Short mmCIF file of C-alpha atoms and ligand atoms in Angstrom, two decimals:
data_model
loop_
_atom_site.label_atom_id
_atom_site.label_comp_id
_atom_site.label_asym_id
_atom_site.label_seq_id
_atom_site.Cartn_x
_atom_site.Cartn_y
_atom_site.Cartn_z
CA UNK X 1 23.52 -15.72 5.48
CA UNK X 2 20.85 -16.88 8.16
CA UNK X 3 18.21 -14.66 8.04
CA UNK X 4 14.65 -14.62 10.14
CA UNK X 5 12.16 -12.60 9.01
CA UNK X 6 9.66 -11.84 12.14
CA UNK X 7 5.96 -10.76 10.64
CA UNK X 8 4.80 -12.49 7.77
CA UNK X 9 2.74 -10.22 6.15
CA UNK X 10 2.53 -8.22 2.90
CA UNK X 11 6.05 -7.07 3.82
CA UNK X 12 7.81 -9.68 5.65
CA UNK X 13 6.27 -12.88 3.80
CA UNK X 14 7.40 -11.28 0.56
CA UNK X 15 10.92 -10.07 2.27
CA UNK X 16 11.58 -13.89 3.21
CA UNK X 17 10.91 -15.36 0.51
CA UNK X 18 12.90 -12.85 -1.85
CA UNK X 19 15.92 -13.23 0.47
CA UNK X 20 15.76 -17.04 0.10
CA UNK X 21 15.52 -16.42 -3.54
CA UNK X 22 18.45 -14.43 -3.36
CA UNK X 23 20.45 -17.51 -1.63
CA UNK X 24 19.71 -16.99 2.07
CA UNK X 25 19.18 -19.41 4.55
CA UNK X 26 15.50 -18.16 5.74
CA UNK X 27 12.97 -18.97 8.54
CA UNK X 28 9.81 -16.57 8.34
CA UNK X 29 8.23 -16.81 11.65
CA UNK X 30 4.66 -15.37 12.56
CA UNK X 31 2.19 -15.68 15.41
CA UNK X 32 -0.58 -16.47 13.15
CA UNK X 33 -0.73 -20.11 12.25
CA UNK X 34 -3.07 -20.21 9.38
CA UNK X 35 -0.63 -17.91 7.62
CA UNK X 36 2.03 -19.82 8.65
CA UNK X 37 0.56 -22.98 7.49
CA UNK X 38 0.12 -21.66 4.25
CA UNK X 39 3.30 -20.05 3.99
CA UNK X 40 4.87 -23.46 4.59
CA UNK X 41 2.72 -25.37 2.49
CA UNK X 42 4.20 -22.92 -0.60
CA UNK X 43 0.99 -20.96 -0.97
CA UNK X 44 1.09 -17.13 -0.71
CA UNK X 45 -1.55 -15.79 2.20
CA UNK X 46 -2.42 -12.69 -0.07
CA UNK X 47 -2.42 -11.81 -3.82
CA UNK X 48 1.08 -10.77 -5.39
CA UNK X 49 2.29 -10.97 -8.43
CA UNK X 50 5.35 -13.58 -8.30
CA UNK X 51 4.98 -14.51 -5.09
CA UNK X 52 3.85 -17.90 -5.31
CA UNK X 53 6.61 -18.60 -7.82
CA UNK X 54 9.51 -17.81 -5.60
CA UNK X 55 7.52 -19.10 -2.08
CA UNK X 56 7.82 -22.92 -4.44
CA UNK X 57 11.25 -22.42 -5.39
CA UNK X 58 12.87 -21.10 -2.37
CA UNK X 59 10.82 -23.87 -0.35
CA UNK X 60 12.20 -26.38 -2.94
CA UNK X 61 15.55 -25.37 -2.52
CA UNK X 62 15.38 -26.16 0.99
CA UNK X 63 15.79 -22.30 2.34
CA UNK X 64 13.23 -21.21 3.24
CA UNK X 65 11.18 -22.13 6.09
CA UNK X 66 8.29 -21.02 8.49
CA UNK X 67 7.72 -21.47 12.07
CA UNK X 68 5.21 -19.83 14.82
CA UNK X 69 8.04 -20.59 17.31
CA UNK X 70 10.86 -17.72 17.97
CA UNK X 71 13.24 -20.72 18.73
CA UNK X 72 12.98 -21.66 14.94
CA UNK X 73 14.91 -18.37 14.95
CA UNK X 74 17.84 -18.77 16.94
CA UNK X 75 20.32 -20.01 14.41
CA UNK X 76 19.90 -16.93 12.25
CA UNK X 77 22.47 -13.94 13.05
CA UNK X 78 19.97 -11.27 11.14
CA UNK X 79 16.98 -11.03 12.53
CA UNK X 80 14.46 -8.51 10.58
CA UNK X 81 11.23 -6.99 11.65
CA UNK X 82 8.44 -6.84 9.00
CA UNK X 83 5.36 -6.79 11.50
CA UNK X 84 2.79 -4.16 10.77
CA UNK X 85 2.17 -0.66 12.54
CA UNK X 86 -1.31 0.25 12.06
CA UNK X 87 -3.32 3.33 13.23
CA UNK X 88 -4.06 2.64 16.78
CA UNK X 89 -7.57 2.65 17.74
CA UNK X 90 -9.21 6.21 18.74
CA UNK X 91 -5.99 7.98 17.64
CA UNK X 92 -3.57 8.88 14.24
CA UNK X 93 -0.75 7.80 16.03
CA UNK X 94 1.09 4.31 14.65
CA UNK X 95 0.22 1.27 17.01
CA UNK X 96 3.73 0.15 18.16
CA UNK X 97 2.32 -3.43 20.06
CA UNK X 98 3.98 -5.82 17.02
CA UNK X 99 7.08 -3.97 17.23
CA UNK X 100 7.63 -3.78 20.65
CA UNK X 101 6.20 -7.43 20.92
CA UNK X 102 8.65 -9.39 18.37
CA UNK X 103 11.53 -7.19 19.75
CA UNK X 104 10.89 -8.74 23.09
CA UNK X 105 10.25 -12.33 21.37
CA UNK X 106 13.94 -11.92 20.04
CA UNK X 107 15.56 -10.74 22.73
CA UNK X 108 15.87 -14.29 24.74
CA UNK X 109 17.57 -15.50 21.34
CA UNK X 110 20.01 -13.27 20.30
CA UNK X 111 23.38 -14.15 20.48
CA UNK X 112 26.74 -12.08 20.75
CA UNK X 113 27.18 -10.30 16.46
CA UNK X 114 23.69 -10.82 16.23
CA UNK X 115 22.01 -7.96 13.74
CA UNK X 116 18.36 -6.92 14.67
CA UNK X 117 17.18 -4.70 11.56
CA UNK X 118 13.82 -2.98 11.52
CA UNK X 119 12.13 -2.93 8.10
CA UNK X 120 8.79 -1.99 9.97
CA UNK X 121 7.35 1.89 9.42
CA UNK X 122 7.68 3.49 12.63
CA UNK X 123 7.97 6.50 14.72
CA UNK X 124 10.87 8.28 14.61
CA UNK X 125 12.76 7.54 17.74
CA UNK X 126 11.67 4.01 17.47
CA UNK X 127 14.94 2.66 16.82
CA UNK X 128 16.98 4.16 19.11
CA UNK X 129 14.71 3.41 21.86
CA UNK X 130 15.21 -0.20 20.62
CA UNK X 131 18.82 -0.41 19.99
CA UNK X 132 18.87 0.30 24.00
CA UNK X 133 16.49 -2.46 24.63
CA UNK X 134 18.89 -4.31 22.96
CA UNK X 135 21.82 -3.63 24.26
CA UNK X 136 20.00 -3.75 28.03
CA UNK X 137 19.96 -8.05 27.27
CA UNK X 138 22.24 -8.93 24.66
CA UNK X 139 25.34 -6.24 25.04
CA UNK X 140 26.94 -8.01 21.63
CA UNK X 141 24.28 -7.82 19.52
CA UNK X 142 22.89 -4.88 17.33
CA UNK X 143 20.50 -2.84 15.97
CA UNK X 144 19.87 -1.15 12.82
CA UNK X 145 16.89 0.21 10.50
CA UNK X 146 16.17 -0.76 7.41
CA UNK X 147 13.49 0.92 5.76
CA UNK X 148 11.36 -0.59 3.15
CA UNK X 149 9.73 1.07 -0.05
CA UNK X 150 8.31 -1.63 -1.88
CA UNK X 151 4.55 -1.27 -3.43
CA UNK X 152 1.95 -4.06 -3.26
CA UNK X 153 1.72 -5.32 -6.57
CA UNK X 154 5.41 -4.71 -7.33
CA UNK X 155 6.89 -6.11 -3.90
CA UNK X 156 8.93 -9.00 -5.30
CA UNK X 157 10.81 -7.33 -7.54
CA UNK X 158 11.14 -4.24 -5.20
CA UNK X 159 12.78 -6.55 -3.24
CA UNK X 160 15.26 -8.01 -5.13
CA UNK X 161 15.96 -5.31 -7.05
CA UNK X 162 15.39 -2.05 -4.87
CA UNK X 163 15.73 1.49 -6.52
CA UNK X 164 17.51 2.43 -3.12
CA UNK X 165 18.98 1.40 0.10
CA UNK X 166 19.18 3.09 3.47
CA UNK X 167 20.84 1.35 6.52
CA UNK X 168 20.23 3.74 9.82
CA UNK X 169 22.93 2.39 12.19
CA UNK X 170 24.38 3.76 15.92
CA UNK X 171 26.33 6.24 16.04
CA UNK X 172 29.61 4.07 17.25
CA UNK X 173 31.71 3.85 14.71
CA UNK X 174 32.76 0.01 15.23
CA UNK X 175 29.12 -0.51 15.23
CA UNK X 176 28.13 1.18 12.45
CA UNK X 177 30.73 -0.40 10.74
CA UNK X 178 29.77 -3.84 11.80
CA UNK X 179 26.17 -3.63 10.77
CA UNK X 180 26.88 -1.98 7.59
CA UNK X 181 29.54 -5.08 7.06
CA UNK X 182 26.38 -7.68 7.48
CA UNK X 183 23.84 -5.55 5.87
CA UNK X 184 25.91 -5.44 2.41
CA UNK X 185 26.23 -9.12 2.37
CA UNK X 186 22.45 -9.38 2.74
CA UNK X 187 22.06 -6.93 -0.18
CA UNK X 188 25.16 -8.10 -1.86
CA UNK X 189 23.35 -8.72 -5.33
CA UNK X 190 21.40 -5.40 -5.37
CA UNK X 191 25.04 -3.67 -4.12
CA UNK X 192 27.00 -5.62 -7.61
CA UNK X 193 24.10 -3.97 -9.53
CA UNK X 194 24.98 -0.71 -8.34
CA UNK X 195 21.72 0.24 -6.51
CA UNK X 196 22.01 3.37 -4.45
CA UNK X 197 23.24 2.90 -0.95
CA UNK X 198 22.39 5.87 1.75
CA UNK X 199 24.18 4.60 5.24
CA UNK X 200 23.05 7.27 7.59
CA UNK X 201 21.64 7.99 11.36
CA UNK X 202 18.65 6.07 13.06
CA UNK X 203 16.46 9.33 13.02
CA UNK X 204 17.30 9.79 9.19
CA UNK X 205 16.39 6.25 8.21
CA UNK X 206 13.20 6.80 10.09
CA UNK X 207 12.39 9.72 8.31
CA UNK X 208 13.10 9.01 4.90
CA UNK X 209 10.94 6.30 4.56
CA UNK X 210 7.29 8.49 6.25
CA UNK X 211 9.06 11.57 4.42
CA UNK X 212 9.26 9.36 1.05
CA UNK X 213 5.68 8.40 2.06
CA UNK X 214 4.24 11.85 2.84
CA UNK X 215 5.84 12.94 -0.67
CA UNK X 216 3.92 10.79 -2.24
CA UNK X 217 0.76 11.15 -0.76
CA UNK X 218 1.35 14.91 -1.13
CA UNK X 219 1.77 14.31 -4.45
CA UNK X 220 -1.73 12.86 -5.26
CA UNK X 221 -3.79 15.42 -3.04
CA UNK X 222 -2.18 17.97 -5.14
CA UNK X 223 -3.40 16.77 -8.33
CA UNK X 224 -6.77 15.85 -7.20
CA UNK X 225 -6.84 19.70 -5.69
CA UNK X 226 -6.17 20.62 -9.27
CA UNK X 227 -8.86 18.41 -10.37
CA UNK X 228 -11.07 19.98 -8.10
CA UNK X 229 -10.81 23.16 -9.78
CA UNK X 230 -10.71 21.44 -13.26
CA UNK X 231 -14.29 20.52 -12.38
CA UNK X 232 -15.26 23.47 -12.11
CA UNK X 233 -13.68 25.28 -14.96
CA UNK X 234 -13.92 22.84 -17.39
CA UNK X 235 -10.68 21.95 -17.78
CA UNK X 236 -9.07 18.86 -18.36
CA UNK X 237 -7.01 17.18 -15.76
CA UNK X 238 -5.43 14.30 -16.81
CA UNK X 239 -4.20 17.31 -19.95
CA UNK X 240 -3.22 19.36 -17.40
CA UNK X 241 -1.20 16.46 -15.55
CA UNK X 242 0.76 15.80 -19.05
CA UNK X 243 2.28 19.51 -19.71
CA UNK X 244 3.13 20.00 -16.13
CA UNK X 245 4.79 16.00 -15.65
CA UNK X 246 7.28 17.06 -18.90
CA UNK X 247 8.80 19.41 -16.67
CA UNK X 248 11.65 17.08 -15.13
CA UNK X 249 11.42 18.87 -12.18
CA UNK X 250 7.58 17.58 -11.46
CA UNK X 251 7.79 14.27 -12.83
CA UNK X 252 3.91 12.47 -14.71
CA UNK X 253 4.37 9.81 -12.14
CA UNK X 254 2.11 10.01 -9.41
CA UNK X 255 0.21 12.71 -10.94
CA UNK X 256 -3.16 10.30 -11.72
CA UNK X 257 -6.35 12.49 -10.60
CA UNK X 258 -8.73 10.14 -9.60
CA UNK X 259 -10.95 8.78 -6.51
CA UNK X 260 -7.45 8.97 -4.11
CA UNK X 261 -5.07 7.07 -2.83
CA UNK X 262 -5.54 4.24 0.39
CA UNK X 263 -3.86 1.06 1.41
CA UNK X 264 -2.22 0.03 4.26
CA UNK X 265 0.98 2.33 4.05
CA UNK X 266 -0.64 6.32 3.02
CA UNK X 267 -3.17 6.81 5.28
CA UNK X 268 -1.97 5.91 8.47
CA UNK X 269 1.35 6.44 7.73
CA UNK X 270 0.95 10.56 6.91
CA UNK X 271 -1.42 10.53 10.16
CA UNK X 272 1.31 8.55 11.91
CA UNK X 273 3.70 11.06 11.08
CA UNK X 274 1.77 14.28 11.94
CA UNK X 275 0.74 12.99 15.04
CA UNK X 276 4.78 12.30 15.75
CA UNK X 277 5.50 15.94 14.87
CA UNK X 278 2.76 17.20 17.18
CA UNK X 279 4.47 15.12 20.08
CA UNK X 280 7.79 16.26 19.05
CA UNK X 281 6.34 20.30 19.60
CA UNK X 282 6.35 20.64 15.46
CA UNK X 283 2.68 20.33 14.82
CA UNK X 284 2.49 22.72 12.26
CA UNK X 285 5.74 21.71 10.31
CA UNK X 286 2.86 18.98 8.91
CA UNK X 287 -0.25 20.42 9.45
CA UNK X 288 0.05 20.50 6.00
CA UNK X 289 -0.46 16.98 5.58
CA UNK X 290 -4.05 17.29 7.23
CA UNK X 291 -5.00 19.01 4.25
CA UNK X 292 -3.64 16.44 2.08
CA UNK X 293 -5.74 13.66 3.92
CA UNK X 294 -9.11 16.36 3.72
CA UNK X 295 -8.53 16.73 0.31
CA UNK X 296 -8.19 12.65 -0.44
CA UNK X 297 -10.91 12.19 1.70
CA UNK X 298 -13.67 14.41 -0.68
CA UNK X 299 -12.33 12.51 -3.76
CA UNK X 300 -14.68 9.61 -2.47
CA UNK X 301 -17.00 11.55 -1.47
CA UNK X 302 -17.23 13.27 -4.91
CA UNK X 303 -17.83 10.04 -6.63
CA UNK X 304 -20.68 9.32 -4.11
CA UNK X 305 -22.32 13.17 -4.87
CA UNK X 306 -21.74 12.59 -8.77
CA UNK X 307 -23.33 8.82 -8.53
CA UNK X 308 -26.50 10.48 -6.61
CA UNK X 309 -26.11 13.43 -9.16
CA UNK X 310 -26.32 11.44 -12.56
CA UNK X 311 -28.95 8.82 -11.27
CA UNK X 312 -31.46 11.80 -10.19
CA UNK X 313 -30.58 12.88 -6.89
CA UNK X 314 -31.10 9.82 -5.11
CA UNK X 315 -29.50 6.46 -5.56
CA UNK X 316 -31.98 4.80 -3.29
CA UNK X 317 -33.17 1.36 -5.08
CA UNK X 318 -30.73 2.51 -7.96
CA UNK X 319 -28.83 -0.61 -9.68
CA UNK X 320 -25.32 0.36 -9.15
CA UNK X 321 -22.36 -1.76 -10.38
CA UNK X 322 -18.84 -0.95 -8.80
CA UNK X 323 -15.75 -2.37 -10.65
CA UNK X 324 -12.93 -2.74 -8.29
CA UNK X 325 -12.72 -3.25 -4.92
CA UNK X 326 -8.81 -3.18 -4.31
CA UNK X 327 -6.98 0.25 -3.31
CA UNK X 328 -5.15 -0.21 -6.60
CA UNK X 329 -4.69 -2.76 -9.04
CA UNK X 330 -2.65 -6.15 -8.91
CA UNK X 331 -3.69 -6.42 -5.56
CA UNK X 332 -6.38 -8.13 -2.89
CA UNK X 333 -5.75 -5.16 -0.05
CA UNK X 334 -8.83 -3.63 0.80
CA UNK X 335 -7.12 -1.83 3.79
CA UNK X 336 -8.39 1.85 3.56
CA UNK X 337 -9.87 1.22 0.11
CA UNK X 338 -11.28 4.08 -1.52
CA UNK X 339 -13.16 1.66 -4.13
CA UNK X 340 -14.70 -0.12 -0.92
CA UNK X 341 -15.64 2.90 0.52
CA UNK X 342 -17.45 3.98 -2.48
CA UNK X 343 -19.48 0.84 -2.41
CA UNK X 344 -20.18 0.86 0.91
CA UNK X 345 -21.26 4.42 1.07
CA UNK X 346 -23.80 3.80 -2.14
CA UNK X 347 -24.89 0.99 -0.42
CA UNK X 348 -25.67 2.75 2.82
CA UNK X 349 -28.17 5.29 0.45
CA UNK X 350 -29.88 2.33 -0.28
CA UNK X 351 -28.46 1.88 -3.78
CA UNK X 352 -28.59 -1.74 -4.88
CA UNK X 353 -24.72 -2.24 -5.52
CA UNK X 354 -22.97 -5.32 -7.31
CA UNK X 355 -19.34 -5.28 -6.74
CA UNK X 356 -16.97 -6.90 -8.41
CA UNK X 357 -13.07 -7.74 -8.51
CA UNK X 358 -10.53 -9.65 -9.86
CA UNK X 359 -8.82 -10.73 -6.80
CA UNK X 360 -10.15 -8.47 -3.69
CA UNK X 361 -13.62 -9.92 -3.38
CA UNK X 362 -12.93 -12.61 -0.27
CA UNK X 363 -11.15 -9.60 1.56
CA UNK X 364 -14.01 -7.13 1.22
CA UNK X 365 -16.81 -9.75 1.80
CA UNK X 366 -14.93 -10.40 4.99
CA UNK X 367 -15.21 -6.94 6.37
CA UNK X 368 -18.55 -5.74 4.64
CA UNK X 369 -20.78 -8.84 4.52
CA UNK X 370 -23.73 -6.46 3.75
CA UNK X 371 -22.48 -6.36 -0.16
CA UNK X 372 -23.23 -8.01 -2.64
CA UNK X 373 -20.31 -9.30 -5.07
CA UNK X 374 -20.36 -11.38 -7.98
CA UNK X 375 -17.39 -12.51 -9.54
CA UNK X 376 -17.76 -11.82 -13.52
CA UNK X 377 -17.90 -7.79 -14.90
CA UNK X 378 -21.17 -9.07 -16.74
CA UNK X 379 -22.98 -9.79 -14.07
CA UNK X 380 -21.90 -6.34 -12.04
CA UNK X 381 -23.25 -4.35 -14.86
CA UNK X 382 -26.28 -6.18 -15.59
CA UNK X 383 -29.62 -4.27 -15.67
CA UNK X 384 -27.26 -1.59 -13.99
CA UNK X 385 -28.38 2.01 -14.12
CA UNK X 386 -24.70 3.37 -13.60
CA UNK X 387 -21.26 1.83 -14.13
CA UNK X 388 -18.47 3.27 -11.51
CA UNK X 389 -14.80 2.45 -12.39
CA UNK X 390 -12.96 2.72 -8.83
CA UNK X 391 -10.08 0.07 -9.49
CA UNK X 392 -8.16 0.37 -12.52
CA UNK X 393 -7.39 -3.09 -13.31
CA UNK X 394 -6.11 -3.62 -16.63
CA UNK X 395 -9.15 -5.48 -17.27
CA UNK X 396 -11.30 -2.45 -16.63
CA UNK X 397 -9.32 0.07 -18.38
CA UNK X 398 -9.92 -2.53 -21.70
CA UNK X 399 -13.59 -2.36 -21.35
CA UNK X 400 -15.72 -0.58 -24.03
CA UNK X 401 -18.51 0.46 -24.42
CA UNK X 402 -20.05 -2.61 -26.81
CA UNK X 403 -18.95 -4.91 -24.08
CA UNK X 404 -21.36 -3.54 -21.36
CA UNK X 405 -24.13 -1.79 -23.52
CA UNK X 406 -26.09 -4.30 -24.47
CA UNK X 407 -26.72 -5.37 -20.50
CA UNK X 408 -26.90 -2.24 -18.60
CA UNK X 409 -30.05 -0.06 -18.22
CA UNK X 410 -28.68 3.19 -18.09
CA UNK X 411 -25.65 4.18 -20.33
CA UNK X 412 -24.03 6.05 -17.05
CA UNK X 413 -20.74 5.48 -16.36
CA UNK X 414 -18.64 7.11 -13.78
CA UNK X 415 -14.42 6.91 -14.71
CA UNK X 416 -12.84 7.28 -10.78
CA UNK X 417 -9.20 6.74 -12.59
CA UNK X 418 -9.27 8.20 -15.27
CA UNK X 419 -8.10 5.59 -17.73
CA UNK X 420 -11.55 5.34 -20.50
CA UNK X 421 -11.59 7.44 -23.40
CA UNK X 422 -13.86 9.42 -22.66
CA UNK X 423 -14.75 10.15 -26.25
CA UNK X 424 -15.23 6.84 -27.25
CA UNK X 425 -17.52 6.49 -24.37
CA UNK X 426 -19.44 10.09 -25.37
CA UNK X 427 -20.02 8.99 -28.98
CA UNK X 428 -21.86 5.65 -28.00
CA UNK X 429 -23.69 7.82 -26.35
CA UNK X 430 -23.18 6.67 -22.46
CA UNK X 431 -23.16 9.65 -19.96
CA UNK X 432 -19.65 9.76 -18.90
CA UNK X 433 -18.15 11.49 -16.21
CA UNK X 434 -13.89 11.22 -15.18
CA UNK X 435 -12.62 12.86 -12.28
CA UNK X 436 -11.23 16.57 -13.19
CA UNK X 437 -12.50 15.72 -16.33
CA UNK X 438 -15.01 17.87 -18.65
C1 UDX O 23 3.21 2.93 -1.02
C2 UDX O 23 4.55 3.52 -1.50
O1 UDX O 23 4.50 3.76 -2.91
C3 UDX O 23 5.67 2.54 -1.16
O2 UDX O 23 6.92 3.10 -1.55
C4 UDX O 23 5.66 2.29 0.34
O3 UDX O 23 6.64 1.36 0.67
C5 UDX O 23 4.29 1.77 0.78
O4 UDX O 23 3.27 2.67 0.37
P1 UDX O 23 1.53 1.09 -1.97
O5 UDX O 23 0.69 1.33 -0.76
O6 UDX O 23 1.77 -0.32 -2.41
O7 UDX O 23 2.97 1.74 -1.77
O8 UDX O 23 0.81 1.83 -3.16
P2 UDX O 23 1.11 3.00 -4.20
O9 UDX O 23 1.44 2.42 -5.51
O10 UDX O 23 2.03 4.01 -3.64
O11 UDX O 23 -0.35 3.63 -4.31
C6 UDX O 23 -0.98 4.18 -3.17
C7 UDX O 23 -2.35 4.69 -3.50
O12 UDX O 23 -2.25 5.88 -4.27
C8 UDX O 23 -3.24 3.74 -4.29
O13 UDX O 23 -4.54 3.77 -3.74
C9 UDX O 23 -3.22 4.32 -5.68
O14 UDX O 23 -4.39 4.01 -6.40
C10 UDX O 23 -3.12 5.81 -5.39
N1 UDX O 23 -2.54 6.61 -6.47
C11 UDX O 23 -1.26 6.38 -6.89
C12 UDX O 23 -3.28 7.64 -7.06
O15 UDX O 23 -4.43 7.87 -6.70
N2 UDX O 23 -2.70 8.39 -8.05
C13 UDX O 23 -1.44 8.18 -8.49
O16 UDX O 23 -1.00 8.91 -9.38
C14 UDX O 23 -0.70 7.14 -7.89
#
């Protein structure tokens, strides 16, 4: 098929080049030239896994292309839109200007059988306010969403091979029928396999990806409300997490206690989707979901109390190395970080922080300039009086405690995921502290 991709960024550069990989013809187009230049040249803008690997190939194979121009567009008869849908400014509702901006970019190009298909996280009622818009200039040509679920770190293969599929189409049968038709060719591999496929309203569509979403997040506020008790009880929380996750019902996944969850998708997404309800008069269907964000919020906060707790009750002029800067591992996003956060709190007590990461360093530096980073563990820790895990790279979880001792000052380290033994770390005597942990 001929497929554009409009947005190239963590979603839509990794959705065109995984389409070209799966034998589309492709043209990623993006208003950004830098990221297009890059894009073109074969090099990935951000860091995923696999990325780079498939950008080369699908470039070699001569399907996959980038362009800042729309035009580069017109030849393609599915036209998806991956551009983002941040929290606008001064408010928790989503910012629909890229939406409503590459909509109108490919409305002077679409042709009669045309497919537009929204990937983006939006609003519900989003779609069918733009499957009007399109019928308004191009009567022949479509609309349908498209939700996406893949996680950073993960995205290529969540792309090829997706553990689900949901296609919101109109309500008109013929049209539902038709986009469904073009849809299942562009998912034709992931169909053979046998992956899921939910064809259902626009509203549904909409919902099950900031319901899917809102799960999730739900899911880690709980357990770090658990933790907060286990702090003060004593009890064990990543235990605790074990012997409820064997219970099929609950599931162990997602149930990782620790300094919260952030990223681009989470946050603004469960605040999009409150703020929605409380314009649709159902408020309090998720007020719940404030609570969820209060309760993620004090997880950083409780790693900042428990630094200026262990170092004395103050961390001004305190050495203070941070590993990880990332919202999670196998990633460089730094978008609502709770690891950057950290660092930039401690750093605003006047603690002397060195932060380091494997691949998130250039992204942070950009936005807080007032850090220091180095690029090697050794150097974080050095002379440090406390060690605080916030990024659980797999080179973090590895470290022990003969790796660091011998260059820190102060055997304190502070575990904000969980993944040390904490008895190894007790009986070489460091002062170590998880999250929900004894
Ligand atoms: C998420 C959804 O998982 C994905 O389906 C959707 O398409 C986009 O949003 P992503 O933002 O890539 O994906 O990250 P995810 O793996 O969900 O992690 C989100 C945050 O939760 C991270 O900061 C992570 O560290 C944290 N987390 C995750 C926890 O704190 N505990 C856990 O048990 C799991």
């Amino acid at each position: 098929m001929k497929i554009s991709v409009v947005g190239c960024g963590y979603l839509g550069a990794v959705h065109a080049a995984a389409m070209a990989d799966l034998g589309h013809d492709v043209v990623g187009i993006d208003v950004d030239q830098a990221k297009i230049d890059a894009l073109a040249a074969g090099r990935a803008p951000f860091f995923e896994p696999g990325l780079p690997e498939i950008l080369t190939s699908a470039s070699a194979s001569g399907r996959l292309s980038f362009s800042s121009d729309i035009v580069a567009a017109s030849e393609a008869t599915v036209h998806f839109i991956a551009v983002g849908t941040p929290q606008k400014p001064g408010s928790y509702s989503a910012d629909m200007t890229y939406v409503d901006a590459a909509l109108e970019a490919l409305l002077p190009i679409l042709k009669p059988g045309d497919l537009v298909v929204g990937k983006s996280t939006v609003p519900v009622g989003t779609a069918s306010r733009l499957a009007e818009r399109v019928r308004e200039v191009q009567p022949a040509a479509r609309l349908a969403w498209n939700p996406e679920f893949l996680r950073e770190g993960f995205a290529v293969q969540d792309t090829i091979a997706p553990d689900r599929l949901v296609y919101g189409v109109a309500s008109e049968a013929d049209d539902a029928a038709a986009s469904k038709a073009q849809l299942d060719e562009v998912y034709a591999k992931a169909l053979s396999e046998g992956t899921p496929l939910v064809v259902t309203d626009y509203a549904t569509a909409e919902l099950v990806k900031v319901s899917a979403n809102a799960f999730l997040a739900t899911k880690i506020s709980f357990i770090n409300a658990i933790a907060e008790i286990a702090e003060v009880t004593g009890a064990n929380i990543t235990e605790l997490a074990d012997a409820i996750g064997f219970d099929a019902r609950i599931g162990r996944r997602f149930l990782n206690a620790g300094v919260g969850f952030g990223g681009g998708c989470l946050p603004k997404d469960i605040r999009a989707f409150g703020a929605r309800a409380e314009e649709l008069g159902r408020g309090e269907s998720l007020a719940f979901l404030k609570e969820v964000d209060a309760i993620n919020l004090r997880r950083r906060q409780r790693v900042v109390d428990l630094v200026v707790e262990m170092l004395g009750q103050h961390a001004f002029e305190k050495r203070v190395a941070v590993l990880g800067l990332a919202f999670k591992p196998d990633s460089d996003d730094i978008r609502d970080s709770p690891a950057l956060d950290v660092a930039v709190q401690l750093n605003g007590l006047g603690a002397l922080v060195s932060a380091t990461d494997p691949e998130a360093i250039a992204n942070a530096r950009a936005k807080h300039p007032q850090l220091h980073f180095v690029t090697a563990v050794e150097d974080a820790v050095r002379d440090a009086e406390i060690v605080v895990l916030l990024t659980e790279w797999t080179q973090y979880r590895a470290l022990r405690p003969a790796d660091i001792e011998s260059l820190v000052s102060g055997k304190r380290i502070i575990d904000g995921r969980n993944v040390l033994d904490a008895a190894e770390w007790k009986a070489a005597g460091w002062d170590y502290r998880g999250m929900g942990r004894p």
